[in-house]
Amino acid sequence: MAAQPSRIVAIYPGSFDPITSGHLDLIERGSKLADRLIVAVLENRRKQSLFSVEERVEMLTEVVKPFPNVEVGWFHGLLVDYVKSRGANFILRGIRAISDYEYELQIAHMNRRLSPGVETVFLMAGEAYSFVSSQLVKEVVSLGGDVSGLVPPLVEERLKRLMAAPR
Ligand code: ADP
């Protein structure tokens, strides 16, 4: 009997506060490499966020609809525990610049030490989005700048609404 090819189940973890077009580009490209891609929002109580985990999951769920093998989840605690709980074998992360590389290298080594069977795979940011971060997008919107094209339209709408009526 022919051996079953092993399935690639990847987790793409992050804050996604909010999701940007850079994240979405990575999701689209990652979805072509994996059989299943799970985009996972990290609930980090130590980090102040603009959107709640529920809101981030809701926005992500909407924007990943075009990709049938992509789903959305959330987790707290150790990423490697979440990876195991979802039966995944890969972690997907993006690299925009050298500054990302240094941070990502450290985290990838730690995750491999914690869970030797799980590999972290990196994709280079799309050229058009290598300067885009959730943080910068929030700053620009808060100062009245235009971020169209840098975030999905529904996120732009949510950001504008939030800036018009801050909570
Ligand atoms: P975290 O707080 O975990 O860094 P982010 O939501 O900022 O969460 O990023 C999640 C992942 O997506 C990270 O690997 C980050 O490097 C990557 N990423 C963020 N912005 C972009 C972008 N514009 N293009 C490609 N990858 C990106």
XYZ file of C-alpha atoms and ligand atoms in Angstrom:
194
model
C 0.000 0.000 0.000
C 1.377 3.439 -0.900
C 2.295 5.608 2.091
C -0.148 8.415 2.802
C 1.509 11.759 2.078
C 1.709 13.678 5.346
C -0.665 16.575 5.615
C 0.618 20.032 6.347
C -1.405 21.763 9.003
C 0.033 25.183 9.763
C -0.775 27.731 12.437
C -0.253 31.414 11.650
C -0.218 33.077 15.078
C -0.217 36.774 15.795
C -1.894 39.710 17.449
C -3.721 40.807 14.280
C -4.768 44.032 16.034
C -6.070 44.574 13.395
C -5.355 42.381 10.374
C -3.526 44.275 7.614
C -3.124 43.633 3.894
C 0.384 42.367 4.740
C -1.072 39.659 6.984
C -3.644 38.825 4.311
C -0.961 38.501 1.643
C 0.866 36.042 3.908
C -2.357 34.101 4.530
C -3.049 33.831 0.803
C 0.476 32.605 0.037
C 0.575 30.339 3.098
C -2.752 28.758 2.139
C -1.132 27.495 -1.061
C 1.640 25.753 0.872
C -0.465 24.092 3.561
C -3.358 21.654 3.395
C -4.953 23.542 6.272
C -3.980 26.927 7.610
C -5.258 28.099 10.978
C -4.892 31.817 11.650
C -4.733 32.131 15.425
C -5.219 35.282 17.455
C -3.093 35.420 20.573
C -4.943 36.659 23.621
C -2.212 38.510 25.480
C -3.545 40.181 28.595
C -0.223 41.960 29.137
C -0.465 43.750 25.790
C -2.923 46.621 25.377
C -4.999 46.018 22.260
C -7.348 48.224 20.259
C -9.723 45.408 19.283
C -10.901 42.592 21.546
C -10.007 39.009 20.637
C -13.643 38.469 19.568
C -13.529 41.480 17.240
C -10.214 40.386 15.745
C -11.512 36.859 15.185
C -14.685 38.277 13.605
C -12.746 40.509 11.178
C -10.328 37.701 10.289
C -13.162 35.238 9.712
C -14.712 37.667 7.251
C -11.525 38.368 5.282
C -10.371 34.745 4.990
C -13.697 33.639 3.474
C -12.218 33.418 -0.056
C -9.743 30.759 1.112
C -11.491 27.412 1.712
C -8.585 25.783 3.576
C -8.096 28.697 5.993
C -9.810 28.885 9.361
C -9.556 31.223 12.332
C -9.014 30.482 16.007
C -7.622 32.061 19.128
C -5.455 30.924 21.993
C -3.723 31.961 25.159
C -0.710 30.430 26.822
C 2.049 28.643 24.969
C 1.832 28.593 21.184
C 3.330 25.071 21.034
C 0.502 23.774 23.247
C -2.056 25.303 20.897
C -0.207 23.841 17.896
C -0.427 20.372 19.480
C -4.071 20.793 20.447
C -4.957 21.561 16.817
C -2.932 18.652 15.435
C -0.701 21.085 13.536
C 2.923 20.512 12.548
C 4.055 23.906 11.248
C 4.087 27.495 12.472
C 3.917 30.204 9.815
C 5.432 33.617 10.440
C 6.307 36.614 8.267
C 9.527 38.581 7.987
C 9.487 42.196 6.891
C 12.963 43.393 7.840
C 16.083 42.461 9.799
C 14.373 43.721 12.948
C 11.668 41.040 12.514
C 14.327 38.412 11.828
C 16.107 38.833 15.145
C 12.906 38.570 17.149
C 11.496 35.725 15.072
C 14.734 33.724 15.268
C 14.660 33.821 19.050
C 11.016 32.742 19.231
C 11.491 29.992 16.621
C 14.445 28.525 18.539
C 12.492 28.596 21.790
C 9.470 26.946 20.175
C 11.662 24.216 18.677
C 13.191 23.584 22.077
C 9.736 23.367 23.632
C 8.362 21.197 20.834
C 11.100 19.658 18.635
C 8.705 18.218 16.045
C 7.175 21.551 15.115
C 8.942 23.616 12.443
C 8.576 27.358 11.988
C 8.355 28.387 8.347
C 8.940 31.978 7.298
C 7.635 33.838 4.299
C 9.111 37.145 3.238
C 6.577 39.965 3.320
C 5.130 40.960 -0.031
C 7.130 43.896 -1.480
C 4.068 46.126 -1.389
C 3.507 45.483 2.326
C 6.943 45.213 3.879
C 6.462 48.555 5.670
C 2.961 47.796 6.925
C 2.332 46.989 10.582
C -0.849 47.028 12.643
C 0.779 49.581 14.940
C 1.658 52.011 12.157
C -1.773 51.669 10.586
C -3.426 52.553 13.922
C -1.160 55.571 14.360
C -1.848 56.878 10.856
C -5.626 56.446 11.230
C -5.589 58.160 14.632
C -3.910 61.158 12.992
C -6.480 61.265 10.196
C -4.315 59.646 7.499
C -5.511 57.416 4.670
C -4.765 53.690 4.997
C -6.861 52.414 2.105
C -5.192 49.423 0.486
C -3.080 48.791 3.564
C -5.902 47.043 5.415
C -8.966 45.165 4.095
C -11.889 47.588 3.459
C -13.939 46.236 6.391
C -11.026 46.890 8.754
C -10.626 50.418 7.403
C -14.307 50.990 8.092
C -14.009 49.657 11.669
C -10.930 51.778 12.346
C -12.614 54.939 11.080
C -15.708 54.272 13.195
C -13.585 53.684 16.257
C -11.602 56.882 15.733
C -14.818 58.876 15.234
C -16.292 57.513 18.485
C -13.482 56.239 20.704
C -14.542 53.937 23.527
P 2.892 39.606 16.758
O 2.422 40.487 17.872
O 2.865 38.144 17.059
O 4.154 40.034 16.066
P 1.515 40.580 14.432
O 0.053 40.554 14.167
O 2.168 41.902 14.504
O 1.685 39.720 15.717
O 2.270 39.717 13.339
C 2.038 38.352 13.150
C 3.039 37.819 12.140
O 2.810 38.422 10.875
C 4.515 38.087 12.468
O 5.300 36.989 12.013
C 4.838 39.317 11.665
O 6.213 39.375 11.350
C 3.980 39.051 10.428
N 3.618 40.296 9.758
C 3.134 41.424 10.303
N 2.921 42.370 9.372
C 3.298 41.802 8.175
C 3.354 42.283 6.822
N 3.031 43.534 6.520
N 3.775 41.430 5.869
C 4.146 40.167 6.198
N 4.144 39.673 7.444
C 3.723 40.473 8.428
